[in-house]
PDB file of C-alpha atoms and ligand atoms in Angstrom:
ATOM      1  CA  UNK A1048      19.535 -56.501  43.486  1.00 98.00           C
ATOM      2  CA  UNK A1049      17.054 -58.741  43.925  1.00 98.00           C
ATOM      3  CA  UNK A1050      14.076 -58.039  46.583  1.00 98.00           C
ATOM      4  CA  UNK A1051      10.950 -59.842  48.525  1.00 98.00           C
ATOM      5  CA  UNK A1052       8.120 -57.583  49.798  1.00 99.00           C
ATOM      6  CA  UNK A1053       6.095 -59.457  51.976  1.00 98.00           C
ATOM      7  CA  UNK A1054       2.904 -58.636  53.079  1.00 98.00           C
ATOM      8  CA  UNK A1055       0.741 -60.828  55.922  1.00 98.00           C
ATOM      9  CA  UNK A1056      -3.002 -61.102  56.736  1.00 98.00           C
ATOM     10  CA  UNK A1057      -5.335 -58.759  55.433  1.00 97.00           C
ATOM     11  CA  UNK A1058      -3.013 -56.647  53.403  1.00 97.00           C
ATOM     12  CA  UNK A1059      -5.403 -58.235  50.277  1.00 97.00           C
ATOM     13  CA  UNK A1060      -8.457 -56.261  51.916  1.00 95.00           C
ATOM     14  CA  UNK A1061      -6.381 -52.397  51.313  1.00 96.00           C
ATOM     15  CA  UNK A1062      -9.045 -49.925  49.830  1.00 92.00           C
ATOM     16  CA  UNK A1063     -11.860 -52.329  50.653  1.00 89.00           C
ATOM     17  CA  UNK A1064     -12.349 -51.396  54.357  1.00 81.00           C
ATOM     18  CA  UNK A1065     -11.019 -49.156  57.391  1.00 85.00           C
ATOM     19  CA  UNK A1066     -10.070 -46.673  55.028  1.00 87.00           C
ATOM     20  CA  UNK A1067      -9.625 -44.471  57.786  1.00 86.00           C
ATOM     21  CA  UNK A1068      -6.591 -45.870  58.719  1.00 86.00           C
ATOM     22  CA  UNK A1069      -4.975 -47.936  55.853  1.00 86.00           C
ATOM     23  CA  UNK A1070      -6.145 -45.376  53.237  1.00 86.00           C
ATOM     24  CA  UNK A1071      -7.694 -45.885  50.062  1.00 90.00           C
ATOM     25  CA  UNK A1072      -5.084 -47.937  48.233  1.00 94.00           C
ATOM     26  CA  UNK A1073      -5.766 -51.538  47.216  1.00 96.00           C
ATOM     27  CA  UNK A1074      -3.157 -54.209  47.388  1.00 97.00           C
ATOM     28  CA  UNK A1075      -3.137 -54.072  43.694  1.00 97.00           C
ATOM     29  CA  UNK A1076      -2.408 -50.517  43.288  1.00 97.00           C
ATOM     30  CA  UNK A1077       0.317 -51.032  46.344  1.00 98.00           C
ATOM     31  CA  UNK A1078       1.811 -53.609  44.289  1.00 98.00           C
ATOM     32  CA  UNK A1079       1.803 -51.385  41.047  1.00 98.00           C
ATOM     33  CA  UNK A1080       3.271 -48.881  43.220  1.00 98.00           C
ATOM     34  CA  UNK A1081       6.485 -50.931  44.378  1.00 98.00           C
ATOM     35  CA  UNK A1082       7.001 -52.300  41.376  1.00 98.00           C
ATOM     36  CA  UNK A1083       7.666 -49.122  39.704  1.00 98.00           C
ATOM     37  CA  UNK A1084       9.862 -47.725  42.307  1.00 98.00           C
ATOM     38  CA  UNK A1085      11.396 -50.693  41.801  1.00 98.00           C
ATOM     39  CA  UNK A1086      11.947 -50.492  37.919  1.00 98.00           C
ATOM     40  CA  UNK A1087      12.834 -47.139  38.634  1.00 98.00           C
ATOM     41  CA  UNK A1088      15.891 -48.431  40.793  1.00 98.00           C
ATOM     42  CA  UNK A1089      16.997 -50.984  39.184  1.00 98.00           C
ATOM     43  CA  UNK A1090      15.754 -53.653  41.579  1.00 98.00           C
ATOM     44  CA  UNK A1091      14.382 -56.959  40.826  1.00 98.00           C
ATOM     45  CA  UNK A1092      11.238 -57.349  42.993  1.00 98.00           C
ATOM     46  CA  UNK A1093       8.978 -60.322  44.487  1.00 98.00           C
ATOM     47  CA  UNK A1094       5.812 -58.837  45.960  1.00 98.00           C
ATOM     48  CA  UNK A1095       3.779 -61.870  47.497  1.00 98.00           C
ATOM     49  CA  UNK A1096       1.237 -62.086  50.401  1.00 98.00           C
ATOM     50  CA  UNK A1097      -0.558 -64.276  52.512  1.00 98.00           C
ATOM     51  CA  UNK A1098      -3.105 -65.056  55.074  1.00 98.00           C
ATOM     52  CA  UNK A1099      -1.099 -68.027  56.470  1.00 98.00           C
ATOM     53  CA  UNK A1100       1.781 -68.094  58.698  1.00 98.00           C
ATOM     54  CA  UNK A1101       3.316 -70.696  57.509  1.00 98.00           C
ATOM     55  CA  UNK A1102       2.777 -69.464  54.062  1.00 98.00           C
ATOM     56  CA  UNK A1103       5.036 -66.610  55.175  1.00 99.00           C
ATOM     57  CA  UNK A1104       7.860 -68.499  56.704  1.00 99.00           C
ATOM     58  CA  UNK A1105       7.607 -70.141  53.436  1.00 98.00           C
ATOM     59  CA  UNK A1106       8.406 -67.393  51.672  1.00 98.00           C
ATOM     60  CA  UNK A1107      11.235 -66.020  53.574  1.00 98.00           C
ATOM     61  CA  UNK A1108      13.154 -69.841  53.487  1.00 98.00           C
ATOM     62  CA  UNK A1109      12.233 -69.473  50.317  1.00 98.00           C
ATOM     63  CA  UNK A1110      14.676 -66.068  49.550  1.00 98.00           C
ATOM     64  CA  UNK A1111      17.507 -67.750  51.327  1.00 98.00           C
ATOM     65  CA  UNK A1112      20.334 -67.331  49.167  1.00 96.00           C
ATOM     66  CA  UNK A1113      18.412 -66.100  45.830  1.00 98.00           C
ATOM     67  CA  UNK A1114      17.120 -62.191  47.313  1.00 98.00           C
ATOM     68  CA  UNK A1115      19.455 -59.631  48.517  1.00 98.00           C
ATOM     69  CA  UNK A1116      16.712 -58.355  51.308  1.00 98.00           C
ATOM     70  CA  UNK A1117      12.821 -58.562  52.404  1.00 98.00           C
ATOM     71  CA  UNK A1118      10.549 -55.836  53.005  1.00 99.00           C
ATOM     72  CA  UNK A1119       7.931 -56.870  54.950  1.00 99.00           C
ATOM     73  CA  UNK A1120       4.946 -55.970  57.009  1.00 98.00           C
ATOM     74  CA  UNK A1121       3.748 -59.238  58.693  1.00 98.00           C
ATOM     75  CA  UNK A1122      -0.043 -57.623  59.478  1.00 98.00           C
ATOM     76  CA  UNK A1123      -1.674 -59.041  62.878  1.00 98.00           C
ATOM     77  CA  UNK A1124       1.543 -61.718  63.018  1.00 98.00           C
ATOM     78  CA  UNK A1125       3.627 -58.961  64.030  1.00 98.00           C
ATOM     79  CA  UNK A1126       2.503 -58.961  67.094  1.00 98.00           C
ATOM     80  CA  UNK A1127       2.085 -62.858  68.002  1.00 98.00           C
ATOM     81  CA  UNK A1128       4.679 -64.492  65.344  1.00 98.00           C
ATOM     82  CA  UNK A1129       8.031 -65.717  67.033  1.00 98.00           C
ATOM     83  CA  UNK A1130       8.098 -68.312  63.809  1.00 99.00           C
ATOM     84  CA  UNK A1131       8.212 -65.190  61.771  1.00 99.00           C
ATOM     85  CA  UNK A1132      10.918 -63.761  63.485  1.00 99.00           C
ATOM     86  CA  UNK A1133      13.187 -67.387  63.905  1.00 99.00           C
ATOM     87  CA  UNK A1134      12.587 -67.589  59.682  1.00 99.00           C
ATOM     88  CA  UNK A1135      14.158 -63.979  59.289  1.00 98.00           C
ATOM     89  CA  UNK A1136      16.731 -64.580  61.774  1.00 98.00           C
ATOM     90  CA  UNK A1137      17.112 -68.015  59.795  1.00 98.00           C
ATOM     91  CA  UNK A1138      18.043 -66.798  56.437  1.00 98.00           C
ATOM     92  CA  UNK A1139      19.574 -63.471  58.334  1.00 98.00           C
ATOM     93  CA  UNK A1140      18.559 -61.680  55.135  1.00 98.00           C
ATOM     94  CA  UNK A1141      18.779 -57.482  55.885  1.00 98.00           C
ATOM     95  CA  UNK A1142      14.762 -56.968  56.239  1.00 98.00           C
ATOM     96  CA  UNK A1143      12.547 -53.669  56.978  1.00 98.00           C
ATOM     97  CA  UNK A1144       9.540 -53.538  58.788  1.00 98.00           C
ATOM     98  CA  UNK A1145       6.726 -51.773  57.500  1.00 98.00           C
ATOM     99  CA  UNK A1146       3.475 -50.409  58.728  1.00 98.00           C
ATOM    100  CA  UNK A1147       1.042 -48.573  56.967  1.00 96.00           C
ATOM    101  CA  UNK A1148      -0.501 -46.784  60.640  1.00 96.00           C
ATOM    102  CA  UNK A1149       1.527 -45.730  63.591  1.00 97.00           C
ATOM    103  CA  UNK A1150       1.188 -48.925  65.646  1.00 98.00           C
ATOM    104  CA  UNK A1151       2.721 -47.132  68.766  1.00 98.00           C
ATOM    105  CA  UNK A1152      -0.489 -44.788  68.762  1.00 97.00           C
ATOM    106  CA  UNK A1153      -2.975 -47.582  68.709  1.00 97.00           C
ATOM    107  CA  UNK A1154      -3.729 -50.186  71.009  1.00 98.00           C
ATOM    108  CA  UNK A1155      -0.780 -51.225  73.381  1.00 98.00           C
ATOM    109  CA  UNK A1156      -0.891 -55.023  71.434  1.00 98.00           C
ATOM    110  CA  UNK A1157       0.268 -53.037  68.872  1.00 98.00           C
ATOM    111  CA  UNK A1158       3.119 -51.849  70.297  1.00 98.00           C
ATOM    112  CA  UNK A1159       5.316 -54.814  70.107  1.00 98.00           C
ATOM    113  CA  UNK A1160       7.014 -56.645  67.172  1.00 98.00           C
ATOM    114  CA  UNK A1161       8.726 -60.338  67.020  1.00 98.00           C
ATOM    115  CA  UNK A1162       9.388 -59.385  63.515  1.00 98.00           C
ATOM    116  CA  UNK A1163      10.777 -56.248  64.187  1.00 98.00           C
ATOM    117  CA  UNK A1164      13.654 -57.728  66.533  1.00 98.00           C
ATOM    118  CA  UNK A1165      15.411 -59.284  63.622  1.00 98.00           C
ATOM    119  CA  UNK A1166      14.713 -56.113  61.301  1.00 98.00           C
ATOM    120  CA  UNK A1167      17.936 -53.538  60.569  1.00 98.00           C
ATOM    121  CA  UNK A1168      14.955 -50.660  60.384  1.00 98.00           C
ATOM    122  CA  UNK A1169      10.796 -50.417  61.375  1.00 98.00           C
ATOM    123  CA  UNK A1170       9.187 -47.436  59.031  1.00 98.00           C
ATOM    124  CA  UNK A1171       5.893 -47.008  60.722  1.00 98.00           C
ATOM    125  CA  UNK A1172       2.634 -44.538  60.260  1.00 97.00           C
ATOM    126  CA  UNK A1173       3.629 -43.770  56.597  1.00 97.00           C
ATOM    127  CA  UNK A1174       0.876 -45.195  54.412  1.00 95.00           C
ATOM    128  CA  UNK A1175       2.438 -47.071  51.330  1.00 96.00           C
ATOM    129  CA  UNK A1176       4.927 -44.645  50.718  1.00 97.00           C
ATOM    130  CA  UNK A1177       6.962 -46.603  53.684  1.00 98.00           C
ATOM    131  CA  UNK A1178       6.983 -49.335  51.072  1.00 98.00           C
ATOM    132  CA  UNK A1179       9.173 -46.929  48.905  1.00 98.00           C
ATOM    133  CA  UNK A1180      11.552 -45.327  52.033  1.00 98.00           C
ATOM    134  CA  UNK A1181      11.889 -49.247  52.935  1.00 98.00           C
ATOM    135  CA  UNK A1182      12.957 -50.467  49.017  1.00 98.00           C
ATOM    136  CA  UNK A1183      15.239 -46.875  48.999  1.00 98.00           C
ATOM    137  CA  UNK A1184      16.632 -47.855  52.784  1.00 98.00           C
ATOM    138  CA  UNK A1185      17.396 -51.634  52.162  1.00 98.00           C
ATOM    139  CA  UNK A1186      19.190 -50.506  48.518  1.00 98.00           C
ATOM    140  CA  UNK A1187      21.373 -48.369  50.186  1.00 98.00           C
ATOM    141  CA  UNK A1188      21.668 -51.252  53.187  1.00 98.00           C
ATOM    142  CA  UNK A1189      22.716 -53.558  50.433  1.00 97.00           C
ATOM    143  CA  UNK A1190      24.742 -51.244  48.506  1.00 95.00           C
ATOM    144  CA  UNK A1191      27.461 -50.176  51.241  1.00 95.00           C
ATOM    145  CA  UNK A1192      27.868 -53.484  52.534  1.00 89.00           C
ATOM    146  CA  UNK A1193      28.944 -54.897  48.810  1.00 82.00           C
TER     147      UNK A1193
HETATM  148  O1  LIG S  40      -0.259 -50.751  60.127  1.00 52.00           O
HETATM  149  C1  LIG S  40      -0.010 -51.827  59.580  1.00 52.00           C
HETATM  150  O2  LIG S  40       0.456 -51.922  58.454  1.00 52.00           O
HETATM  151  C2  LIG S  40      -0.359 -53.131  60.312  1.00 52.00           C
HETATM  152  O3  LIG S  40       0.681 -54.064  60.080  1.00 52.00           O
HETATM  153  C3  LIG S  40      -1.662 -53.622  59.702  1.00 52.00           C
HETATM  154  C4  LIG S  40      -2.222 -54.864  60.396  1.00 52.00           C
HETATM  155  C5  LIG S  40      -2.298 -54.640  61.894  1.00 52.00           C
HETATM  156  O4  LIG S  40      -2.727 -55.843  62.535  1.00 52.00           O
HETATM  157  C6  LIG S  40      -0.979 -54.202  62.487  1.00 52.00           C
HETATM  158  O5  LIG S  40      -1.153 -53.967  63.859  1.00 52.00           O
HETATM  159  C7  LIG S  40      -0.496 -52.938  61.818  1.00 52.00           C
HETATM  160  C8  LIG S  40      -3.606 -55.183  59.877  1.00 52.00           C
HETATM  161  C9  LIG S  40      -3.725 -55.267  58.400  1.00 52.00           C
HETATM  162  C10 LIG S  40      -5.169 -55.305  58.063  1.00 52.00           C
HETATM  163  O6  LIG S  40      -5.356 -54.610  56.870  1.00 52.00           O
HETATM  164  C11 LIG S  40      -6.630 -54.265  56.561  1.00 52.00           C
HETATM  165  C12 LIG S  40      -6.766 -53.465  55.472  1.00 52.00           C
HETATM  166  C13 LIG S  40      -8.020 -53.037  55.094  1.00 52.00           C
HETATM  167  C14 LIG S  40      -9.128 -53.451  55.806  1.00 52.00           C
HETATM  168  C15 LIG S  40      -8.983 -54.255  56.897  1.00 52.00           C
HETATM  169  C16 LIG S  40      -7.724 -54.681  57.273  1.00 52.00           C
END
C-alpha cells in the first residue's frame, strides 16, 4: 500500500510555538513518527507539506493513480479551501482528516471543513497519535475494499 500524508500551513512550526495546544512535537519528529508506524505496517509512505494551496492540490493530483489513500490535515485551509476539497474529490482517493486539537471546542471558524466533506473519516483532538489511528483506519479502508 502506498500512502500520502499531507500536512498544510504551519504544520512546519510543531514544537516551535503554541505548545499548549499542538504539543511539543516538531514536524520532524511527527514525520519520524509516521514513518515508523508505517514500516511497521507494511505501508509505503509520502509525508510532504506546504504553506501553499496550490502546492497542496499539487500534491493530491499528484497521487492520482500511484497512492492507495491520503492522510491529511490541511491546517488553516480546512476551513476556507473548496480547491482542496474539488482536488480530493478529483482523484476520489479514500482520505482521513486529521487534527491535532479538537477544532469543534475552539473558535466556531473552526468548526467547519471543505476538506472534510470528501473525507471517509475526521480524527480530531488527538495530538499526532491521530496520524497513526488515521494510517491504521485508511489500511483497513483499503484492505476490505481489495
Ligand atoms: O488542529 C489542527 O491540526 C489544525 O488543523 C491546525 C491548524 C488550524 O488552523 C486548524 O484549525 C486546526 C493550524 C496549524 C498551525 O500549527 C502551528 C503549530 C505550531 C505553532 C503555530 C501553529
Amino acid at each position: 500500500m502506498n500512502l500520502l500524508v499531507l500536512n498544510g500551513p504551519n504544520l512546519n512550526m510543531l514544537g516551535i510555538r503554541e505548545p499548549d495546544i499542538y504539543g511539543r512535537t516538531t514536524y520532524a519528529d511527527l514525520v519520524a513518527y509516521i514513518e515508523a508506524v508505517c514500516a511497521r505496517e507494511g505501508i509505503a509512505v509520502k509525508c510532504y507539506q506546504s504553506n501553499h494551496e496550490g502546492a497542496l492540490v499539487d500534491a493530491i493530483q499528484d497521487a492520482y493513480q500511484k497512492m492507495d489513500g491520503i492522510v491529511i490535515n490541511p491546517g488553516a485551509y480546512t476551513h476556507t479551501s473548496v480547491a482542496i476539497l474539488d482536488a480530493l474529490k478529483a482523484v476520489a482517493l479514500p482520505a482521513v482528516e486529521v487534527h491535532l486539537s479538537n477544532i469543534y471546542e475552539r473558535e466556531e471558524f473552526r468548526h467547519h471543513s471543505y476538506p472534510g466533506l470528501a473525507c471517509v473519516k475526521t480524527i480530531y483532538g488527538h495530538g499526532i497519535k491521530g496520524y497513526e489511528e488515521a494510517v491504521l483506519y485508511l489500511k483497513d479502508y483499503v484492505e476490505r475494499k481489495a
